[in-house]
mmCIF file of C-alpha atoms in Angstrom:
data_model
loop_
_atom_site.group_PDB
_atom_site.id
_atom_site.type_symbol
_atom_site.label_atom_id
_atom_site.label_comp_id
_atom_site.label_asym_id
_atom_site.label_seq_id
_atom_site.Cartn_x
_atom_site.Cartn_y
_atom_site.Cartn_z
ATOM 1 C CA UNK A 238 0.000 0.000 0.000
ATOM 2 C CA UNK A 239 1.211 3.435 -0.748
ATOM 3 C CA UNK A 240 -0.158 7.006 0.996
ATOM 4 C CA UNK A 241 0.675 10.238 -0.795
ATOM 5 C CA UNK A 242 1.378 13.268 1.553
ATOM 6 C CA UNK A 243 0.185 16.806 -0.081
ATOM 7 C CA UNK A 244 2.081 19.056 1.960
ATOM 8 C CA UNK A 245 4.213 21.995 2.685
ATOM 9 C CA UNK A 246 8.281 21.350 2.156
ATOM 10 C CA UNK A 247 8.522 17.695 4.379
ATOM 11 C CA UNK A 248 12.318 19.379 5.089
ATOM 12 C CA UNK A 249 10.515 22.128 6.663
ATOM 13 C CA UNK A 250 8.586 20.182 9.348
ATOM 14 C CA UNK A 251 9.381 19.909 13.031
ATOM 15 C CA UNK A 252 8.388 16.350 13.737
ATOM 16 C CA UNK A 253 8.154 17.004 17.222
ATOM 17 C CA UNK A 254 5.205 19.123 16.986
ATOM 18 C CA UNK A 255 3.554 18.250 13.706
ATOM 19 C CA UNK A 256 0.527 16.232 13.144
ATOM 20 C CA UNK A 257 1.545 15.277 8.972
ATOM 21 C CA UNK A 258 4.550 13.985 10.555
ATOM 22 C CA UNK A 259 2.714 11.713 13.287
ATOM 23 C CA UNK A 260 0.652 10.653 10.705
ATOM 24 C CA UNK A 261 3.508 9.672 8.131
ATOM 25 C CA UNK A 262 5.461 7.847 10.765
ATOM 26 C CA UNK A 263 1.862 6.097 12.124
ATOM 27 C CA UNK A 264 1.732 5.137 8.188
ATOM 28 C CA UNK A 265 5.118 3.610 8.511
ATOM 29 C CA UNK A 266 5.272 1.822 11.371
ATOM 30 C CA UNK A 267 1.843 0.218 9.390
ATOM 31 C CA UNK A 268 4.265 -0.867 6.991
ATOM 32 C CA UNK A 269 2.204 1.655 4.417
ATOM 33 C CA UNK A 270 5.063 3.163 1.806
ATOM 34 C CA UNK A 271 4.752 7.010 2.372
ATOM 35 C CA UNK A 272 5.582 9.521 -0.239
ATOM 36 C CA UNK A 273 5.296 12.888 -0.193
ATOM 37 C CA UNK A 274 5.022 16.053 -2.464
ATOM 38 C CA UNK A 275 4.014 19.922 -2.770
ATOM 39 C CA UNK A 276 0.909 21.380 -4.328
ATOM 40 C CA UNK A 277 3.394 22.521 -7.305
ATOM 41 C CA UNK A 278 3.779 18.517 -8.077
ATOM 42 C CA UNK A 279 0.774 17.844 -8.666
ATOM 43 C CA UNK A 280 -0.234 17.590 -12.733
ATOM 44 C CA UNK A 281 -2.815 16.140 -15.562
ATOM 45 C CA UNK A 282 -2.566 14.566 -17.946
ATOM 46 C CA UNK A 283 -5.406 14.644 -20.446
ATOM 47 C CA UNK A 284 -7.850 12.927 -18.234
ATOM 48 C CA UNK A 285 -5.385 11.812 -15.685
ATOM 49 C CA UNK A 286 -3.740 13.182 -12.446
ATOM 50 C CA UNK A 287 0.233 12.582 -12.149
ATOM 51 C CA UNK A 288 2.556 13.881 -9.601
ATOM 52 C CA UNK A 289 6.146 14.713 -9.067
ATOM 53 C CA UNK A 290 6.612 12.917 -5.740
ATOM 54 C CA UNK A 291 9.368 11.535 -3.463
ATOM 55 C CA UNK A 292 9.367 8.455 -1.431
ATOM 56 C CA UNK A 293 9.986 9.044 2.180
ATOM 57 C CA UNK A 294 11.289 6.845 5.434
ATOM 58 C CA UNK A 295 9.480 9.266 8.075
ATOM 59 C CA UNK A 296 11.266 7.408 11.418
ATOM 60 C CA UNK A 297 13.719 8.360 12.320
ATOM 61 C CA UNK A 298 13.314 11.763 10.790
ATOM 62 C CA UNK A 299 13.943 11.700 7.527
ATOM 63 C CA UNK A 300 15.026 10.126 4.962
ATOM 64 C CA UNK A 301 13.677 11.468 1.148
ATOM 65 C CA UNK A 302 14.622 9.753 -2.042
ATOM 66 C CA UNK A 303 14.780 11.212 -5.712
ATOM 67 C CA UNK A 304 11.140 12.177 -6.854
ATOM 68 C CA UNK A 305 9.684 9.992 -9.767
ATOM 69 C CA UNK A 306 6.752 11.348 -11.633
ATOM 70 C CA UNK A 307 3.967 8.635 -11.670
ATOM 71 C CA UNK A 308 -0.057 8.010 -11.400
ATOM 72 C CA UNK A 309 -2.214 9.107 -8.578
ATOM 73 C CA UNK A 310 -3.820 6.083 -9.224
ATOM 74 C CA UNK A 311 -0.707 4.381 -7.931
ATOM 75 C CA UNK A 312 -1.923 5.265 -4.278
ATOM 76 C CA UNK A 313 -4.450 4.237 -2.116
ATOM 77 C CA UNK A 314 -4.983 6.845 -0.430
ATOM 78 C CA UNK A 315 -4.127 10.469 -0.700
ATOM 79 C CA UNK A 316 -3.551 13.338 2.826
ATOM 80 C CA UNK A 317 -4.397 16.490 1.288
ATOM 81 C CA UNK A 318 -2.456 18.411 4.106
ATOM 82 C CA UNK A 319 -1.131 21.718 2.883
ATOM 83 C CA UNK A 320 -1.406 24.369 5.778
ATOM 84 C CA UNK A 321 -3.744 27.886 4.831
ATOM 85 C CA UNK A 322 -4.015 29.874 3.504
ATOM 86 C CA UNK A 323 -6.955 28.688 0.937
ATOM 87 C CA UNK A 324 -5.481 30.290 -1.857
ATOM 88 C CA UNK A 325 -5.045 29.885 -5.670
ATOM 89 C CA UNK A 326 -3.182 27.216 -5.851
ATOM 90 C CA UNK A 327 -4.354 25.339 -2.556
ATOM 91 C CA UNK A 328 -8.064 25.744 -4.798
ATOM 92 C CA UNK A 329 -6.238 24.727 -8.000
ATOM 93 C CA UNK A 330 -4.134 20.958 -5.888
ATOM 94 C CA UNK A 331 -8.073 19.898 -5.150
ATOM 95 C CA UNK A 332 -9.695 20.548 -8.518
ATOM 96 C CA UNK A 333 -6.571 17.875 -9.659
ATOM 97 C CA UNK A 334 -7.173 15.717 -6.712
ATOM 98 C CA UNK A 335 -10.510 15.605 -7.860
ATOM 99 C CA UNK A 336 -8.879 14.019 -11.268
ATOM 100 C CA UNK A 337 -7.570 11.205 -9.167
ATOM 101 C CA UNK A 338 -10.763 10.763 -7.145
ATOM 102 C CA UNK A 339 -12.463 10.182 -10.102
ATOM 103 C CA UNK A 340 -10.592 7.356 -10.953
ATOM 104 C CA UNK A 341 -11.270 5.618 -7.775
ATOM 105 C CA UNK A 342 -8.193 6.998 -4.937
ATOM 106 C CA UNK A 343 -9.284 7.932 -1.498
ATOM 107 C CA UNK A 344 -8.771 11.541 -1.175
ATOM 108 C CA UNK A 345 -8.354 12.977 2.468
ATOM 109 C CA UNK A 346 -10.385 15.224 3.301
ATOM 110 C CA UNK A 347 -13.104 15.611 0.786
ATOM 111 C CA UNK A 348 -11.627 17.738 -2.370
ATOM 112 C CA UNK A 349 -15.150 19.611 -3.211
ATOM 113 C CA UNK A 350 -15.274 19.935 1.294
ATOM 114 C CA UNK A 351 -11.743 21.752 1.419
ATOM 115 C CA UNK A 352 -13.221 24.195 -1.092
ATOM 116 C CA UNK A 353 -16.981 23.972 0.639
ATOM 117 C CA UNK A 354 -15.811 24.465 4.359
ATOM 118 C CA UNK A 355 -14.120 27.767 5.244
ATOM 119 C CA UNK A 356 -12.524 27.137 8.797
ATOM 120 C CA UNK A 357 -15.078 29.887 9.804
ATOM 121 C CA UNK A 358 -17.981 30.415 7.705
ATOM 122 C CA UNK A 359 -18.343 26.119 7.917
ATOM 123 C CA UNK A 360 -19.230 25.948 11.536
ATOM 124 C CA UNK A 361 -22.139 28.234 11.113
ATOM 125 C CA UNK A 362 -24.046 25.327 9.696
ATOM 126 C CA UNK A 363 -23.896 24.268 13.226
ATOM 127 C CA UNK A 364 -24.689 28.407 14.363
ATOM 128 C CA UNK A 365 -26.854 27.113 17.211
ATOM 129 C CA UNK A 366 -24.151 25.205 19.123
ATOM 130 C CA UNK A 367 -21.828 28.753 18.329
ATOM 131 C CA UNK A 368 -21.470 31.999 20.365
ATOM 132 C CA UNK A 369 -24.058 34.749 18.936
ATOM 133 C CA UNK A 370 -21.922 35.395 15.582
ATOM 134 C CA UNK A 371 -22.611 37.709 12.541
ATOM 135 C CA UNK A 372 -20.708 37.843 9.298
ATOM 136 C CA UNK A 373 -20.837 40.943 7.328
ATOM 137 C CA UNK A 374 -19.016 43.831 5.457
ATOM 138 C CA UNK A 375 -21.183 46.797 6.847
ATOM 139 C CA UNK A 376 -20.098 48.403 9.191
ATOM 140 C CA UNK A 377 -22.784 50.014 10.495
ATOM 141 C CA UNK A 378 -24.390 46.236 11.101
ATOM 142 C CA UNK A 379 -20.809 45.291 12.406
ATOM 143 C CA UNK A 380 -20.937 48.194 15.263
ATOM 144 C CA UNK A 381 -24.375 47.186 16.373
ATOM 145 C CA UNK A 382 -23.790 43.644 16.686
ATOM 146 C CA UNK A 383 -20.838 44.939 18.918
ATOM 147 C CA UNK A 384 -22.976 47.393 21.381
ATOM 148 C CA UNK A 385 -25.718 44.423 21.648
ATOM 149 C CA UNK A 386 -23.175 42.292 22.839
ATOM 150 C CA UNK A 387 -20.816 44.445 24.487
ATOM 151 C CA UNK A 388 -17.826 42.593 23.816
ATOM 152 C CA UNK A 389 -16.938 40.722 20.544
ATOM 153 C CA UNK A 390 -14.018 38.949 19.334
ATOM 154 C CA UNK A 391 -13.562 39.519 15.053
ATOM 155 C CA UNK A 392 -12.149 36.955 13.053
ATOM 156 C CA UNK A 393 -10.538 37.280 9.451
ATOM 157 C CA UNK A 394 -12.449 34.580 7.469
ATOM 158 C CA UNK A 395 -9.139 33.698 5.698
ATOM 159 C CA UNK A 396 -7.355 33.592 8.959
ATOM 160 C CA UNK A 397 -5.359 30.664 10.509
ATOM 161 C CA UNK A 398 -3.394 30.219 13.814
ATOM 162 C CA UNK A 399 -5.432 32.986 15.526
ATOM 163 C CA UNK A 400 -3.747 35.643 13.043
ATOM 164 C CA UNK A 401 -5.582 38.541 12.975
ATOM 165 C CA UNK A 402 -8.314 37.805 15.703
ATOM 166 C CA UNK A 403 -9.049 40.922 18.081
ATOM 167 C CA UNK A 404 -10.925 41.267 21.217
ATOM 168 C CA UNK A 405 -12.918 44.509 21.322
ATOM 169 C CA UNK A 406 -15.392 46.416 23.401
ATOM 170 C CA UNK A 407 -18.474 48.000 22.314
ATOM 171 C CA UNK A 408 -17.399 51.505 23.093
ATOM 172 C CA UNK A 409 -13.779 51.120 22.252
ATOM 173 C CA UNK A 410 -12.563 54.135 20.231
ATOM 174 C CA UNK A 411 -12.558 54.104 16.519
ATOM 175 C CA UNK A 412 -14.250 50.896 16.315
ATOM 176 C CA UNK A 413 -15.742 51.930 13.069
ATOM 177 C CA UNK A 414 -12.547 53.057 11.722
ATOM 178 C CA UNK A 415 -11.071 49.964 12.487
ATOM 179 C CA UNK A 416 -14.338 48.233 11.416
ATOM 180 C CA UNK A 417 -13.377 49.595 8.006
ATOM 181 C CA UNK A 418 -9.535 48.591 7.849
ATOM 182 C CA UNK A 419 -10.485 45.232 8.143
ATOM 183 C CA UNK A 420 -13.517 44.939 5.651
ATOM 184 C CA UNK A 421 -11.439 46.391 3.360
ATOM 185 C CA UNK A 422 -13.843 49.444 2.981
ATOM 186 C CA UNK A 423 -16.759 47.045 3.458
ATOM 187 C CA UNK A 424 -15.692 44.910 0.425
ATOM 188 C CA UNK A 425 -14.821 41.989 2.685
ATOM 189 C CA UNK A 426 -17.128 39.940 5.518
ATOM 190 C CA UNK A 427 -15.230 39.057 8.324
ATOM 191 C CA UNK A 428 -16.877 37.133 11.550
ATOM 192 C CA UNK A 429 -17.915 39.124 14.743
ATOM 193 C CA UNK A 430 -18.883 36.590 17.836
ATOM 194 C CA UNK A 431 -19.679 37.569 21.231
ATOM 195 C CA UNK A 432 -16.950 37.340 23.346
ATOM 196 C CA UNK A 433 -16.532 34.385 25.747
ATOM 197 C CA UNK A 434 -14.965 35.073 28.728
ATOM 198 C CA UNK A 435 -14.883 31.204 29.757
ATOM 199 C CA UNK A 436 -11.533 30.996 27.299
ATOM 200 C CA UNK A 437 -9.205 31.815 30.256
ATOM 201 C CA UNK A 438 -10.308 28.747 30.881
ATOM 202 C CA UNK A 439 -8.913 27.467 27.907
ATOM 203 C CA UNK A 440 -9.796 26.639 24.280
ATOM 204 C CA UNK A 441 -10.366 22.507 23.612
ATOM 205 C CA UNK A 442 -9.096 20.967 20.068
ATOM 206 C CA UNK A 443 -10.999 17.683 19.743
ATOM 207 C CA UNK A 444 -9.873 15.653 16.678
ATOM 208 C CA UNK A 445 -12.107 13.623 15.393
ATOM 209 C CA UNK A 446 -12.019 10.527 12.628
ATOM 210 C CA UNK A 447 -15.020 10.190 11.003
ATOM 211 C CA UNK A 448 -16.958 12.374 13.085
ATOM 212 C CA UNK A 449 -15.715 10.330 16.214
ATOM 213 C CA UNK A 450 -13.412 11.800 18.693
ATOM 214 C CA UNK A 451 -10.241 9.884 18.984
ATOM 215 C CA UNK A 452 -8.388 12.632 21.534
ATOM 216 C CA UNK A 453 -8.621 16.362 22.627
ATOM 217 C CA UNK A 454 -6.375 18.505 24.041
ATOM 218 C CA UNK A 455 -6.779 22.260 26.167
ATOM 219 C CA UNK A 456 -4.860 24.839 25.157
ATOM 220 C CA UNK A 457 -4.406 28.107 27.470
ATOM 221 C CA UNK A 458 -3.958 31.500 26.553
ATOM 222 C CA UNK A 459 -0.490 33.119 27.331
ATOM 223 C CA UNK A 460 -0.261 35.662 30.461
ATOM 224 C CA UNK A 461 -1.770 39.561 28.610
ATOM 225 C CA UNK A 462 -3.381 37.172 25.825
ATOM 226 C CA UNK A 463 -6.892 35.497 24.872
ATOM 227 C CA UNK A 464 -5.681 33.499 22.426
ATOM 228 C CA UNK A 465 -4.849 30.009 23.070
ATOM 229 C CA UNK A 466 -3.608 28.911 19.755
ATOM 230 C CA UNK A 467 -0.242 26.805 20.207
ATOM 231 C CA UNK A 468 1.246 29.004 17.888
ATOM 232 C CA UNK A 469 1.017 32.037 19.422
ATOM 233 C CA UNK A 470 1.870 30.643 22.665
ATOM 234 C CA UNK A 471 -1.036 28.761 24.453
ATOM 235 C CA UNK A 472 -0.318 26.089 26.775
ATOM 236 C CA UNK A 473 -1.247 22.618 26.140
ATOM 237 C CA UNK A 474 -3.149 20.825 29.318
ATOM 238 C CA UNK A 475 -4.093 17.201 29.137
ATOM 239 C CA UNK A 476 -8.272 17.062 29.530
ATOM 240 C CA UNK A 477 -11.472 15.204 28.756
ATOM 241 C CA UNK A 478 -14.579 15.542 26.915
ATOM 242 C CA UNK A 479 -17.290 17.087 28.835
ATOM 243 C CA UNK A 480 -21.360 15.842 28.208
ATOM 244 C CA UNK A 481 -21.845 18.947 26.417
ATOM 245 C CA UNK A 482 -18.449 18.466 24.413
ATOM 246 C CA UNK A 483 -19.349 14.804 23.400
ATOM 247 C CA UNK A 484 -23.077 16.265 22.345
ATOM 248 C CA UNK A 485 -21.256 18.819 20.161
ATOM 249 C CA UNK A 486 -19.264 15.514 18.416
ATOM 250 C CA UNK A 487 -22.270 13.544 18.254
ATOM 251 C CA UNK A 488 -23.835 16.378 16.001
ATOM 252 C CA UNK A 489 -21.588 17.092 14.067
ATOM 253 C CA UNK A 490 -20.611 13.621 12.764
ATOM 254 C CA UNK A 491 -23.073 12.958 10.261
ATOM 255 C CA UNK A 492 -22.348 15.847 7.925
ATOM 256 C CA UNK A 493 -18.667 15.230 8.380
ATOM 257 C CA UNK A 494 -18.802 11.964 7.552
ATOM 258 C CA UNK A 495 -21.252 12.452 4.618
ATOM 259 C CA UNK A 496 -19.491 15.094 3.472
ATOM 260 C CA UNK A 497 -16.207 13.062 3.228
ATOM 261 C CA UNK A 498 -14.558 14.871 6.534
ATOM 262 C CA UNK A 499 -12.302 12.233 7.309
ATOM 263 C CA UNK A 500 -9.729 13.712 9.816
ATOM 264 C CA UNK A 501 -10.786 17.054 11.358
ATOM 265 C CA UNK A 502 -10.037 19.237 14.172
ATOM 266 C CA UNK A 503 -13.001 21.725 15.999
ATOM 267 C CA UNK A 504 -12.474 24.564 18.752
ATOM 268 C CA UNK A 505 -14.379 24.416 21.372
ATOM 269 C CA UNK A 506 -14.748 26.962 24.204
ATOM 270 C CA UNK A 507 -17.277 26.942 27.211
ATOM 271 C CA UNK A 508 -18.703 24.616 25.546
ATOM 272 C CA UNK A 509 -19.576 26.466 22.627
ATOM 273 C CA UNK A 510 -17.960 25.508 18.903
ATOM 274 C CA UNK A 511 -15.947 27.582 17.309
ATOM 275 C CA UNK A 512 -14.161 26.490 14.425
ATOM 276 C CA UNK A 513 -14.214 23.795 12.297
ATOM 277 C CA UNK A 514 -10.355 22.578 11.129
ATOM 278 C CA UNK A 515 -10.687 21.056 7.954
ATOM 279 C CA UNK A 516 -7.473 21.541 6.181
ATOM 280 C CA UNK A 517 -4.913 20.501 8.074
ATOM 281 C CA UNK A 518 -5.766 19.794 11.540
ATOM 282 C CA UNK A 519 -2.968 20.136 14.420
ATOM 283 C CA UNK A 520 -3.022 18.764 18.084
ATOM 284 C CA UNK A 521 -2.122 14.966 17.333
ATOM 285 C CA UNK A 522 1.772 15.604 19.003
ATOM 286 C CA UNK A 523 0.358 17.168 22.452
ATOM 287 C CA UNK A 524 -2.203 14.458 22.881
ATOM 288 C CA UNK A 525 0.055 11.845 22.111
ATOM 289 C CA UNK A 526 2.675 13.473 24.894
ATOM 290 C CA UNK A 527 -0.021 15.023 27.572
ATOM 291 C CA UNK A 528 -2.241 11.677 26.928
ATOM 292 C CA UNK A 529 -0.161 8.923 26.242
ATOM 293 C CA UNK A 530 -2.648 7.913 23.494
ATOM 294 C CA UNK A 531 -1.259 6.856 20.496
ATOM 295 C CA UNK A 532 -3.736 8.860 18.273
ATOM 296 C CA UNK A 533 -1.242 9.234 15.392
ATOM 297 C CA UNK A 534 -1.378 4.973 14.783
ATOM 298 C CA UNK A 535 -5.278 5.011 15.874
ATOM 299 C CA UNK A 536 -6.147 7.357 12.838
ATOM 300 C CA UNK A 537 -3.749 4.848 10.869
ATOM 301 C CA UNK A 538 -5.488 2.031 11.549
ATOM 302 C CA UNK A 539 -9.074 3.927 11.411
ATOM 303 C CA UNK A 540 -8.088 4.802 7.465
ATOM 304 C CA UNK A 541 -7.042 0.737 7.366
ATOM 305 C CA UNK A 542 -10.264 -0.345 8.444
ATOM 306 C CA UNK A 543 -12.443 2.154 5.938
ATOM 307 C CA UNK A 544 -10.227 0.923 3.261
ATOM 308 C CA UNK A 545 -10.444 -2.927 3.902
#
C-alpha cells in the first residue's frame, strides 16, 4: 500500500510538533510506503492526475529519495495536508485531486469539502451550538452587533493560527474606523462573535475521525493574551470531553462523515464551537505526549479499516 502526503516542504517540518509527521510515521510503522510532495507537483494529464513525488522513510526523521513522476492512481490513499491559507493554488491541488478521485483513490479530506468548508464560515451550519456570531461587510451592522453584545471577538475569514483575531469592546474608540480597515472598505465579511470570557479557561481541540473523537487537548492562553492557539503561545493541558463536548461531536458527525470529513479538528470553548479545522488539523503531538494515546497509529489504523 502506498499514501501520498500533499504538503508543505517535508524538510521544513518539526516532527516534534507536527501532526503530517505523526501521521507519516503512524503510516510507517503500518508498513504503508509514504511519499510525499508539494501542491506545485501535482499535474494532468489529459484525463489523468500525475505527480512529481518523493518516497519518504518518516522514522527516524527523515530520509527522502529522488522524486519519480507517476499516477495518482498508484496510491491508495491520498492526505491532502497543505497548511492555509486557501489560496489559488491550494483551490487549483483539489480541482486535480478531484482528477484522481475520479478514478477511484481515497482523497483525504473531501476535495469539493476543502473548497466547501471555510474554517469559519463552515461551523455556522452548526450556528446554534456557536457563540451569537454575525458575518458581514457593513459596518454600520458590524458596530451594532458589537454594542448588543458588548464585547466581541472579530475573526478574518481567511485567517489561521489565531492571526488577525481581536478582542474589542463595544465603546472602544474608533471601532468603526477599524471596522473599516479590516472589511477592506466594506468589500470583505469578516466574523464578529460575542466574546466568551470562559476561554481563560482554555480553548479545547478535539480531533475527530469520522466524526468520532479519537483525543482532545486544552490549550491556554499566554499571560496579557486570549488566544490560546499553540502558535502564538497557548499552553497545552491534558483534559477530557465534557457531556456537552461529546453532544457537540455527536452532532456534528453525520455531515462530516457524509461530506467526506475524514480527519478534522473543531475549537471548542465553554462549551460552545468555534471552528471547524478542515485543512490541516494540528493537536495529534500534544495528545500523544499530555495523553499517552497513540492517536497518530489510531487514525492509521481507522483509514485501514475504511479501506479494507
Amino acid at each position: 500500500m502506498k499514501q501520498l502526503f500533499v504538503l508543505d516542504p517535508v524538510e521544513q517540518i518539526n516532527p516534534a510538533k507536527d501532526s503530517s509527521a505523526a501521521l507519516m510515521q503512524a503510516a510507517h510503522r503500518a508498513s504503508i510506503e509514504v511519499w510525499a510532495c508539494m501542491p506545485s507537483d501535482l499535474q494532468a494529464r489529459g484525463d489523468k492526475a500525475w505527480v512529481v513525488a518523493s518516497p519518504i522513510i518518516p522514522e527516524p526523521w527523515i530520509k527522502i529519495a529522488p522524486p519519480r513522476s507517476q499516477s495518482l492512481t498508484e496510491f491508495t490513499c491520498i492526505w491532502m495536508r497543505k497548511d492555509p491559507p486557501v489560496d489559488e493554488a491550494f483551490l487549483y491541488a483539489t480541482h486535480l485531486l478531484e482528477v484522481a478521485e475520479r478514478d477511484g483513490v481515497l482523497v483525504l479530506n473531501k476535495p469539493a469539502s476543502l473548497r466547501a468548508w471555510n474554517e469559519k464560515l463552515g461551523a455556522l451550519r452548526f450556528s446554534g451550538l456557536m457563540a451569537s456570531t454575525l458575518v458581514a461587510s457593513r459596518v454600520e451592522e458590524l458596530e451594532a452587533f458589537a454594542r448588543e453584545n458588548g464585547e466581541v471577538v472579530l475573526k478574518p475569514l481567511g485567517g489561521k493560527g489565531g492571526q488577525g483575531v481581536i478582542r474589542i469592546a463595544k465603546d472602544a474608540p474608533g471601532l468603526g474606523a477599524l471596522l473599516e480597515l479590516i472589511t477592506d472598505q466594506e468589500r470583505l465579511p469578516v466574523m464578529m462573535q460575542r466574546f466568551l470570557p470562559e476561554v481563560i479557561n482554555g480553548d479545547k481541540r478535539i480531533l475527530l475521525v469520522n466524526g468520532k473523537p479519537l483525543g482532545a487537548v486544552n490549550r491556554r492562553p499566554k499571560k496579557g493574551d486570549f488566544r490560546s492557539n499553540l502558535a502564538l503561545g497557548g499552553q497545552p493541558e491534558a483534559t477530557h470531553l465534557t457531556i456537552r463536548e461529546q453532544e457537540i461531536c455527536e452532532e456534528l458527525e453525520p455531515s462530516l462523515r457524509n461530506e467526506g470529513l475524514f480527519f478534522v479538528g473543531i475549537d471548542v470553548i465553554g462549551g460552545m464551537l468555534s471552528e471547524i479545522n478542515v485543512t490541516s488539523p494540528t493537536g495529534i503531538r500534544e495528545v500523544e505526549r499530555l495523553m499517552n494515546i497513540p492517536l497518530g497509529d489510531q487514525v492509521i489504523n481507522r483509514l485501514l479499516d475504511e479501506l479494507s
